[in-house]
Amino acid sequence: MSVFTPVPEAVLSQWLKNYAIGRLIELKGISAGVQNSNFFVTTTLGRYVLTLFEGIGRAELPYYLHLMAHLARHGLPVPAPIANRDNEYLGTIEDKPAALVMRLSGASVMAPDEHHCTRVGAMLAGLHLAGMSYGRRQPNPRGPAWRTQTAARVHAYLPEAEQALLDREIAFQATVDTDALPAGAIHADLFRDNILWDGEVIGGVIDFYFAGNDTLLFDVAVTLNDWCSLDDGSLDPVRSDAFLHAYHAERPFSDAERAAWPAMLRAAALRFWLSRAEDFHLPREGEMVLVKNPDEYRDILRQRIAWSPALPAV
């Protein structure tokens, strides 16, 4: 959610005339994140988030926007997209696809404890259960094909030891069969900065623009790797246990998922090592761009290769 494309206030004011949300009061760029241009928008009738999509094709965007609307209808704390007067979620600003969503209350917690991880585990299970009735289908944009292509792009920029690690992991993941695993719509990027806390409860789950259809277990692994990791990449057993048991209480893990769990943890670590390495070594230009350190997920991958926790049993 960096700002790659600035939006003049006059341009946005004119664009908002096709919405029933009042007149523009304030426009402010958001520097967190790495994919799209995002802005806080305050009007005379409310607070919203404006997104200009920088690297996502227009044809793919209805999947994300309608998924958010679907989850919001099911009672999940998801930013519902705002339709314009033509009843469309998607518009165009500065020649980029653009959408408005409700701005939710709360703030991110960057040092979570057992309580936070319990809430996140239960919420993620609820998201997966609600997503099973979502009718649209779109593959995970950061799935196996993307991993292979991105590994080839960043390979030459890595030190020799990291090249060897990457080669081994790509080869290992190619042997993993996920056909027997439950699948559906997943968030795929449920990091600490994508959950807003309103006191003791979750007030918002944001940034669905890496979502897609994939194994539910991959989403569990992505989330656990961020919420339950220590500084050296190893897992905090207390937070991990709280997260996994809370999820399992809502959607019990299958035998196939328990068998595939170590490989999914590694796949999730590999995905973010690769995306951060690409952003670091092959950055895009932007007005406000946040590039995260790829070494964090390199270390998490090494830790998951060495050890992973067991999933709760039925």
mmCIF file of C-alpha atoms in Angstrom:
data_model
loop_
_atom_site.group_PDB
_atom_site.id
_atom_site.type_symbol
_atom_site.label_atom_id
_atom_site.label_comp_id
_atom_site.label_asym_id
_atom_site.label_seq_id
_atom_site.Cartn_x
_atom_site.Cartn_y
_atom_site.Cartn_z
ATOM 1 C CA MET A 1 0.000 0.000 0.000
ATOM 2 C CA SER A 2 2.621 2.529 -1.043
ATOM 3 C CA VAL A 3 1.888 5.601 -3.175
ATOM 4 C CA PHE A 4 3.198 5.087 -6.701
ATOM 5 C CA THR A 5 0.663 7.408 -8.384
ATOM 6 C CA PRO A 6 -0.132 10.766 -6.724
ATOM 7 C CA VAL A 7 -3.765 11.939 -6.922
ATOM 8 C CA PRO A 8 -4.457 15.694 -7.008
ATOM 9 C CA GLU A 9 -7.304 16.776 -4.743
ATOM 10 C CA ALA A 10 -9.078 18.465 -7.644
ATOM 11 C CA VAL A 11 -9.068 15.216 -9.611
ATOM 12 C CA LEU A 12 -10.478 13.235 -6.686
ATOM 13 C CA SER A 13 -13.108 15.883 -5.933
ATOM 14 C CA GLN A 14 -14.400 15.609 -9.490
ATOM 15 C CA TRP A 15 -14.304 11.792 -9.362
ATOM 16 C CA LEU A 16 -16.311 11.715 -6.133
ATOM 17 C CA LYS A 17 -19.221 13.499 -7.812
ATOM 18 C CA ASN A 18 -20.231 10.064 -9.122
ATOM 19 C CA TYR A 19 -20.586 8.817 -5.521
ATOM 20 C CA ALA A 20 -23.169 9.572 -2.841
ATOM 21 C CA ILE A 21 -20.640 10.020 -0.025
ATOM 22 C CA GLY A 22 -20.394 13.803 0.145
ATOM 23 C CA ARG A 23 -17.630 16.261 -0.722
ATOM 24 C CA LEU A 24 -13.905 15.793 -0.200
ATOM 25 C CA ILE A 25 -12.463 17.192 3.033
ATOM 26 C CA GLU A 26 -9.039 15.514 3.223
ATOM 27 C CA LEU A 27 -6.829 13.249 1.085
ATOM 28 C CA LYS A 28 -3.760 11.618 2.654
ATOM 29 C CA GLY A 29 -1.345 9.071 1.187
ATOM 30 C CA ILE A 30 -0.626 5.795 3.017
ATOM 31 C CA SER A 31 3.027 4.696 3.028
ATOM 32 C CA ALA A 32 2.645 1.169 4.477
ATOM 33 C CA GLY A 33 2.711 -1.845 2.134
ATOM 34 C CA VAL A 34 4.268 -2.465 -1.238
ATOM 35 C CA GLN A 35 1.754 -3.141 -4.028
ATOM 36 C CA ASN A 36 -0.802 -0.393 -4.751
ATOM 37 C CA SER A 37 -1.305 3.329 -4.209
ATOM 38 C CA ASN A 38 -3.529 3.890 -1.170
ATOM 39 C CA PHE A 39 -5.017 7.008 0.395
ATOM 40 C CA PHE A 40 -7.164 7.901 3.359
ATOM 41 C CA VAL A 41 -10.155 9.878 2.105
ATOM 42 C CA THR A 42 -12.375 11.924 4.407
ATOM 43 C CA THR A 43 -15.594 13.406 3.050
ATOM 44 C CA THR A 44 -18.514 15.276 4.576
ATOM 45 C CA LEU A 45 -20.270 11.921 5.092
ATOM 46 C CA GLY A 46 -17.560 9.537 6.253
ATOM 47 C CA ARG A 47 -14.057 8.041 6.110
ATOM 48 C CA TYR A 48 -12.844 5.769 3.320
ATOM 49 C CA VAL A 49 -9.753 4.221 1.745
ATOM 50 C CA LEU A 50 -9.022 4.859 -1.923
ATOM 51 C CA THR A 51 -6.882 2.329 -3.807
ATOM 52 C CA LEU A 52 -5.274 2.800 -7.220
ATOM 53 C CA PHE A 53 -4.258 -0.606 -8.537
ATOM 54 C CA GLU A 54 -0.740 -0.496 -9.919
ATOM 55 C CA GLY A 55 0.039 -4.078 -10.907
ATOM 56 C CA ILE A 56 -3.301 -5.885 -11.025
ATOM 57 C CA GLY A 57 -5.216 -6.232 -14.282
ATOM 58 C CA ARG A 58 -8.681 -4.672 -14.404
ATOM 59 C CA ALA A 59 -10.210 -8.052 -15.256
ATOM 60 C CA GLU A 60 -8.902 -9.543 -11.982
ATOM 61 C CA LEU A 61 -10.194 -6.799 -9.690
ATOM 62 C CA PRO A 62 -13.878 -7.818 -9.433
ATOM 63 C CA TYR A 63 -12.745 -11.000 -7.664
ATOM 64 C CA TYR A 64 -11.206 -9.005 -4.800
ATOM 65 C CA LEU A 65 -13.918 -6.388 -4.497
ATOM 66 C CA HIS A 66 -16.818 -8.843 -4.571
ATOM 67 C CA LEU A 67 -14.982 -11.117 -2.109
ATOM 68 C CA MET A 68 -14.754 -8.216 0.338
ATOM 69 C CA ALA A 69 -18.450 -7.462 -0.160
ATOM 70 C CA HIS A 70 -19.291 -11.156 0.330
ATOM 71 C CA LEU A 71 -17.337 -11.429 3.585
ATOM 72 C CA ALA A 72 -18.782 -8.174 4.912
ATOM 73 C CA ARG A 73 -22.294 -9.507 4.264
ATOM 74 C CA HIS A 74 -21.384 -12.552 6.344
ATOM 75 C CA GLY A 75 -20.559 -10.349 9.320
ATOM 76 C CA LEU A 76 -16.777 -10.358 9.104
ATOM 77 C CA PRO A 77 -14.945 -7.082 9.910
ATOM 78 C CA VAL A 78 -13.934 -6.468 6.296
ATOM 79 C CA PRO A 79 -13.926 -3.064 4.503
ATOM 80 C CA ALA A 80 -16.978 -3.170 2.261
ATOM 81 C CA PRO A 81 -16.443 -1.620 -1.186
ATOM 82 C CA ILE A 82 -18.449 1.479 -2.074
ATOM 83 C CA ALA A 83 -20.567 1.446 -5.244
ATOM 84 C CA ASN A 84 -20.809 4.582 -7.356
ATOM 85 C CA ARG A 85 -24.042 5.966 -8.785
ATOM 86 C CA ASP A 86 -23.773 3.502 -11.668
ATOM 87 C CA ASN A 87 -23.725 0.692 -9.052
ATOM 88 C CA GLU A 88 -20.104 -0.200 -9.915
ATOM 89 C CA TYR A 89 -17.323 -0.816 -7.413
ATOM 90 C CA LEU A 90 -14.512 -0.161 -9.894
ATOM 91 C CA GLY A 91 -13.646 3.177 -11.487
ATOM 92 C CA THR A 92 -10.616 4.933 -13.001
ATOM 93 C CA ILE A 93 -8.374 7.704 -11.625
ATOM 94 C CA GLU A 94 -5.199 8.974 -13.345
ATOM 95 C CA ASP A 95 -5.576 6.142 -15.909
ATOM 96 C CA LYS A 96 -5.448 3.522 -13.124
ATOM 97 C CA PRO A 97 -8.251 1.228 -11.926
ATOM 98 C CA ALA A 98 -9.522 2.582 -8.612
ATOM 99 C CA ALA A 99 -11.919 1.649 -5.836
ATOM 100 C CA LEU A 100 -13.209 3.066 -2.559
ATOM 101 C CA VAL A 101 -13.830 0.965 0.550
ATOM 102 C CA MET A 102 -15.043 1.781 4.036
ATOM 103 C CA ARG A 103 -12.299 2.792 6.442
ATOM 104 C CA LEU A 104 -12.488 0.631 9.558
ATOM 105 C CA SER A 105 -11.619 1.643 13.102
ATOM 106 C CA GLY A 106 -8.669 0.427 15.109
ATOM 107 C CA ALA A 107 -4.899 0.124 14.930
ATOM 108 C CA SER A 108 -2.408 -2.646 14.228
ATOM 109 C CA VAL A 109 -0.670 -4.480 17.087
ATOM 110 C CA MET A 110 2.916 -5.240 16.136
ATOM 111 C CA ALA A 111 3.847 -7.146 19.330
ATOM 112 C CA PRO A 112 0.995 -9.658 19.662
ATOM 113 C CA ASP A 113 0.483 -11.954 22.633
ATOM 114 C CA GLU A 114 -1.415 -15.203 23.164
ATOM 115 C CA HIS A 115 -4.746 -13.380 23.331
ATOM 116 C CA HIS A 116 -4.233 -11.700 19.965
ATOM 117 C CA CYS A 117 -3.227 -14.969 18.309
ATOM 118 C CA THR A 118 -6.318 -16.716 19.674
ATOM 119 C CA ARG A 119 -8.550 -14.046 18.151
ATOM 120 C CA VAL A 120 -6.713 -14.147 14.823
ATOM 121 C CA GLY A 121 -6.946 -17.931 14.590
ATOM 122 C CA ALA A 122 -10.696 -17.925 15.180
ATOM 123 C CA MET A 123 -11.223 -15.029 12.760
ATOM 124 C CA LEU A 124 -9.208 -16.709 9.988
ATOM 125 C CA ALA A 125 -11.283 -19.873 10.339
ATOM 126 C CA GLY A 126 -14.444 -17.771 10.083
ATOM 127 C CA LEU A 127 -13.112 -16.079 6.960
ATOM 128 C CA HIS A 128 -12.407 -19.470 5.384
ATOM 129 C CA LEU A 129 -15.843 -20.841 6.283
ATOM 130 C CA ALA A 130 -17.628 -17.780 4.882
ATOM 131 C CA GLY A 131 -15.445 -17.875 1.769
ATOM 132 C CA MET A 132 -16.626 -21.376 0.888
ATOM 133 C CA SER A 133 -19.890 -19.932 -0.435
ATOM 134 C CA TYR A 134 -18.141 -17.298 -2.572
ATOM 135 C CA GLY A 135 -18.933 -18.122 -6.179
ATOM 136 C CA ARG A 136 -16.075 -16.454 -8.046
ATOM 137 C CA ARG A 137 -12.806 -18.311 -8.648
ATOM 138 C CA GLN A 138 -9.328 -16.887 -9.227
ATOM 139 C CA PRO A 139 -5.999 -18.666 -8.641
ATOM 140 C CA ASN A 140 -3.645 -17.434 -5.940
ATOM 141 C CA PRO A 141 -1.572 -14.789 -7.786
ATOM 142 C CA ARG A 142 1.478 -15.782 -5.719
ATOM 143 C CA GLY A 143 1.122 -19.527 -6.244
ATOM 144 C CA PRO A 144 3.588 -22.154 -7.552
ATOM 145 C CA ALA A 145 4.003 -20.673 -11.056
ATOM 146 C CA TRP A 146 4.760 -17.227 -9.619
ATOM 147 C CA ARG A 147 7.267 -18.730 -7.154
ATOM 148 C CA THR A 148 9.193 -20.429 -9.958
ATOM 149 C CA GLN A 149 9.226 -17.317 -12.154
ATOM 150 C CA THR A 150 10.242 -14.984 -9.323
ATOM 151 C CA ALA A 151 12.989 -17.338 -8.154
ATOM 152 C CA ALA A 152 14.497 -17.148 -11.621
ATOM 153 C CA ARG A 153 14.354 -13.325 -11.586
ATOM 154 C CA VAL A 154 16.049 -12.839 -8.207
ATOM 155 C CA HIS A 155 18.468 -15.785 -8.294
ATOM 156 C CA ALA A 156 21.479 -13.890 -9.647
ATOM 157 C CA TYR A 157 21.160 -11.167 -6.984
ATOM 158 C CA LEU A 158 21.500 -13.588 -4.057
ATOM 159 C CA PRO A 159 24.705 -14.745 -2.349
ATOM 160 C CA GLU A 160 25.815 -18.253 -3.253
ATOM 161 C CA ALA A 161 24.506 -19.846 -0.046
ATOM 162 C CA GLU A 162 21.085 -18.271 -0.567
ATOM 163 C CA GLN A 163 21.013 -19.393 -4.187
ATOM 164 C CA ALA A 164 21.565 -22.965 -3.005
ATOM 165 C CA LEU A 165 18.824 -22.620 -0.369
ATOM 166 C CA LEU A 166 16.419 -21.247 -2.980
ATOM 167 C CA ASP A 167 17.221 -24.000 -5.483
ATOM 168 C CA ARG A 168 16.640 -26.720 -2.879
ATOM 169 C CA GLU A 169 13.351 -25.260 -1.716
ATOM 170 C CA ILE A 170 11.962 -24.732 -5.213
ATOM 171 C CA ALA A 171 12.827 -28.363 -5.991
ATOM 172 C CA PHE A 172 11.228 -29.551 -2.744
ATOM 173 C CA GLN A 173 8.004 -27.609 -3.271
ATOM 174 C CA ALA A 174 7.674 -29.106 -6.754
ATOM 175 C CA THR A 175 7.258 -32.526 -5.080
ATOM 176 C CA VAL A 176 4.422 -31.427 -2.756
ATOM 177 C CA ASP A 177 0.935 -32.666 -3.726
ATOM 178 C CA THR A 178 -1.862 -30.429 -2.410
ATOM 179 C CA ASP A 179 -4.810 -31.984 -4.271
ATOM 180 C CA ALA A 180 -6.254 -33.609 -1.125
ATOM 181 C CA LEU A 181 -6.211 -30.387 0.917
ATOM 182 C CA PRO A 182 -9.367 -28.305 1.523
ATOM 183 C CA ALA A 183 -9.327 -25.216 -0.682
ATOM 184 C CA GLY A 184 -11.264 -22.003 -1.110
ATOM 185 C CA ALA A 185 -10.922 -18.225 -1.019
ATOM 186 C CA ILE A 186 -7.942 -17.149 1.101
ATOM 187 C CA HIS A 187 -6.600 -13.775 2.239
ATOM 188 C CA ALA A 188 -2.970 -14.842 1.597
ATOM 189 C CA ASP A 189 -1.403 -11.786 3.301
ATOM 190 C CA LEU A 190 -2.850 -11.680 6.822
ATOM 191 C CA PHE A 191 0.123 -9.997 8.486
ATOM 192 C CA ARG A 192 -0.004 -8.001 11.704
ATOM 193 C CA ASP A 193 -0.397 -4.720 9.826
ATOM 194 C CA ASN A 194 -3.466 -6.064 8.000
ATOM 195 C CA ILE A 195 -5.536 -6.510 11.157
ATOM 196 C CA LEU A 196 -6.899 -3.529 13.084
ATOM 197 C CA TRP A 197 -7.679 -3.901 16.786
ATOM 198 C CA ASP A 198 -10.524 -2.075 18.483
ATOM 199 C CA GLY A 199 -9.606 -2.648 22.107
ATOM 200 C CA GLU A 200 -9.622 -6.397 22.781
ATOM 201 C CA VAL A 201 -11.429 -7.370 19.586
ATOM 202 C CA ILE A 202 -10.619 -7.322 15.884
ATOM 203 C CA GLY A 203 -12.068 -4.188 14.337
ATOM 204 C CA GLY A 204 -10.903 -4.775 10.768
ATOM 205 C CA VAL A 205 -9.237 -7.161 8.342
ATOM 206 C CA ILE A 206 -7.787 -5.224 5.419
ATOM 207 C CA ASP A 207 -5.762 -5.499 2.177
ATOM 208 C CA PHE A 208 -7.345 -8.374 0.252
ATOM 209 C CA TYR A 209 -5.434 -7.686 -2.957
ATOM 210 C CA PHE A 210 -3.318 -10.851 -2.766
ATOM 211 C CA ALA A 211 -6.399 -13.018 -2.228
ATOM 212 C CA GLY A 212 -7.219 -15.988 -4.428
ATOM 213 C CA ASN A 213 -8.328 -19.594 -4.407
ATOM 214 C CA ASP A 214 -5.776 -21.916 -2.860
ATOM 215 C CA THR A 215 -5.428 -24.422 -0.054
ATOM 216 C CA LEU A 216 -6.781 -23.070 3.217
ATOM 217 C CA LEU A 217 -3.731 -24.494 4.970
ATOM 218 C CA PHE A 218 -1.429 -22.189 2.993
ATOM 219 C CA ASP A 219 -3.335 -19.218 4.445
ATOM 220 C CA VAL A 220 -2.972 -20.674 7.942
ATOM 221 C CA ALA A 221 0.777 -21.014 7.372
ATOM 222 C CA VAL A 222 1.165 -17.461 6.045
ATOM 223 C CA THR A 223 -0.653 -16.070 9.063
ATOM 224 C CA LEU A 224 1.152 -18.164 11.664
ATOM 225 C CA ASN A 225 4.582 -17.356 10.192
ATOM 226 C CA ASP A 226 3.988 -13.676 10.857
ATOM 227 C CA TRP A 227 1.919 -13.644 14.044
ATOM 228 C CA CYS A 228 3.832 -16.324 15.938
ATOM 229 C CA SER A 229 7.486 -15.905 14.893
ATOM 230 C CA LEU A 230 10.274 -14.696 17.144
ATOM 231 C CA ASP A 231 13.058 -12.355 16.013
ATOM 232 C CA ASP A 232 15.282 -15.228 14.859
ATOM 233 C CA GLY A 233 12.502 -16.747 12.751
ATOM 234 C CA SER A 234 11.671 -19.560 15.160
ATOM 235 C CA LEU A 235 8.128 -19.992 16.448
ATOM 236 C CA ASP A 236 6.840 -18.926 19.836
ATOM 237 C CA PRO A 237 5.180 -22.150 21.088
ATOM 238 C CA VAL A 238 2.631 -20.317 23.258
ATOM 239 C CA ARG A 239 1.372 -18.049 20.488
ATOM 240 C CA SER A 240 1.494 -20.859 17.909
ATOM 241 C CA ASP A 241 -0.537 -23.194 20.110
ATOM 242 C CA ALA A 242 -3.115 -20.475 20.831
ATOM 243 C CA PHE A 243 -3.502 -19.597 17.149
ATOM 244 C CA LEU A 244 -3.764 -23.181 15.872
ATOM 245 C CA HIS A 245 -6.171 -24.414 18.544
ATOM 246 C CA ALA A 246 -8.465 -21.399 18.059
ATOM 247 C CA TYR A 247 -8.569 -22.030 14.310
ATOM 248 C CA HIS A 248 -9.050 -25.785 14.797
ATOM 249 C CA ALA A 249 -12.013 -25.189 17.150
ATOM 250 C CA GLU A 250 -13.880 -23.449 14.299
ATOM 251 C CA ARG A 251 -12.666 -25.509 11.319
ATOM 252 C CA PRO A 252 -10.975 -28.759 12.361
ATOM 253 C CA PHE A 253 -7.828 -29.723 10.472
ATOM 254 C CA SER A 254 -7.965 -32.890 8.361
ATOM 255 C CA ASP A 255 -5.465 -35.764 8.386
ATOM 256 C CA ALA A 256 -4.240 -34.620 4.955
ATOM 257 C CA GLU A 257 -3.609 -31.132 6.335
ATOM 258 C CA ARG A 258 -1.640 -32.478 9.275
ATOM 259 C CA ALA A 259 0.591 -34.429 6.891
ATOM 260 C CA ALA A 260 1.138 -31.420 4.616
ATOM 261 C CA TRP A 261 1.668 -28.845 7.376
ATOM 262 C CA PRO A 262 5.496 -28.730 7.408
ATOM 263 C CA ALA A 263 5.599 -28.247 3.627
ATOM 264 C CA MET A 264 2.940 -25.495 3.779
ATOM 265 C CA LEU A 265 4.897 -23.580 6.412
ATOM 266 C CA ARG A 266 7.915 -23.720 4.126
ATOM 267 C CA ALA A 267 5.872 -22.685 1.065
ATOM 268 C CA ALA A 268 4.491 -19.682 2.943
ATOM 269 C CA ALA A 269 7.975 -18.616 4.059
ATOM 270 C CA LEU A 270 9.326 -19.052 0.531
ATOM 271 C CA ARG A 271 6.549 -16.915 -0.962
ATOM 272 C CA PHE A 272 7.427 -13.887 1.189
ATOM 273 C CA TRP A 273 11.173 -14.343 0.930
ATOM 274 C CA LEU A 274 10.782 -14.220 -2.847
ATOM 275 C CA SER A 275 8.427 -11.232 -2.964
ATOM 276 C CA ARG A 276 10.603 -9.206 -0.602
ATOM 277 C CA ALA A 277 13.758 -10.172 -2.502
ATOM 278 C CA GLU A 278 12.140 -9.017 -5.736
ATOM 279 C CA ASP A 279 11.037 -5.707 -4.191
ATOM 280 C CA PHE A 280 14.522 -5.215 -2.705
ATOM 281 C CA HIS A 281 16.623 -6.098 -5.774
ATOM 282 C CA LEU A 282 14.192 -5.027 -8.534
ATOM 283 C CA PRO A 283 12.263 -2.106 -6.979
ATOM 284 C CA ARG A 284 9.520 -0.106 -8.650
ATOM 285 C CA GLU A 285 9.645 3.681 -8.608
ATOM 286 C CA GLY A 286 7.123 5.466 -6.430
ATOM 287 C CA GLU A 287 6.443 8.615 -4.461
ATOM 288 C CA MET A 288 6.221 6.759 -1.110
ATOM 289 C CA VAL A 289 7.504 3.181 -1.275
ATOM 290 C CA LEU A 290 8.100 0.769 1.609
ATOM 291 C CA VAL A 291 10.556 -2.079 0.870
ATOM 292 C CA LYS A 292 10.770 -4.784 3.542
ATOM 293 C CA ASN A 293 13.910 -6.743 4.414
ATOM 294 C CA PRO A 294 13.907 -10.162 2.664
ATOM 295 C CA ASP A 295 16.323 -11.628 5.235
ATOM 296 C CA GLU A 296 13.486 -12.006 7.757
ATOM 297 C CA TYR A 297 11.720 -14.582 5.610
ATOM 298 C CA ARG A 298 14.935 -16.242 4.530
ATOM 299 C CA ASP A 299 15.538 -16.932 8.228
ATOM 300 C CA ILE A 300 11.944 -18.090 8.753
ATOM 301 C CA LEU A 301 12.328 -20.535 5.870
ATOM 302 C CA ARG A 302 15.501 -21.944 7.395
ATOM 303 C CA GLN A 303 13.752 -22.364 10.745
ATOM 304 C CA ARG A 304 10.749 -24.134 9.183
ATOM 305 C CA ILE A 305 13.029 -26.521 7.308
ATOM 306 C CA ALA A 306 14.643 -27.388 10.641
ATOM 307 C CA TRP A 307 11.379 -27.748 12.627
ATOM 308 C CA SER A 308 7.637 -27.118 12.495
ATOM 309 C CA PRO A 309 4.912 -27.632 15.112
ATOM 310 C CA ALA A 310 2.240 -30.309 14.762
ATOM 311 C CA LEU A 311 -1.349 -29.350 13.977
ATOM 312 C CA PRO A 312 -4.012 -30.111 16.611
ATOM 313 C CA ALA A 313 -5.660 -33.517 16.221
ATOM 314 C CA VAL A 314 -9.397 -34.088 15.896
#
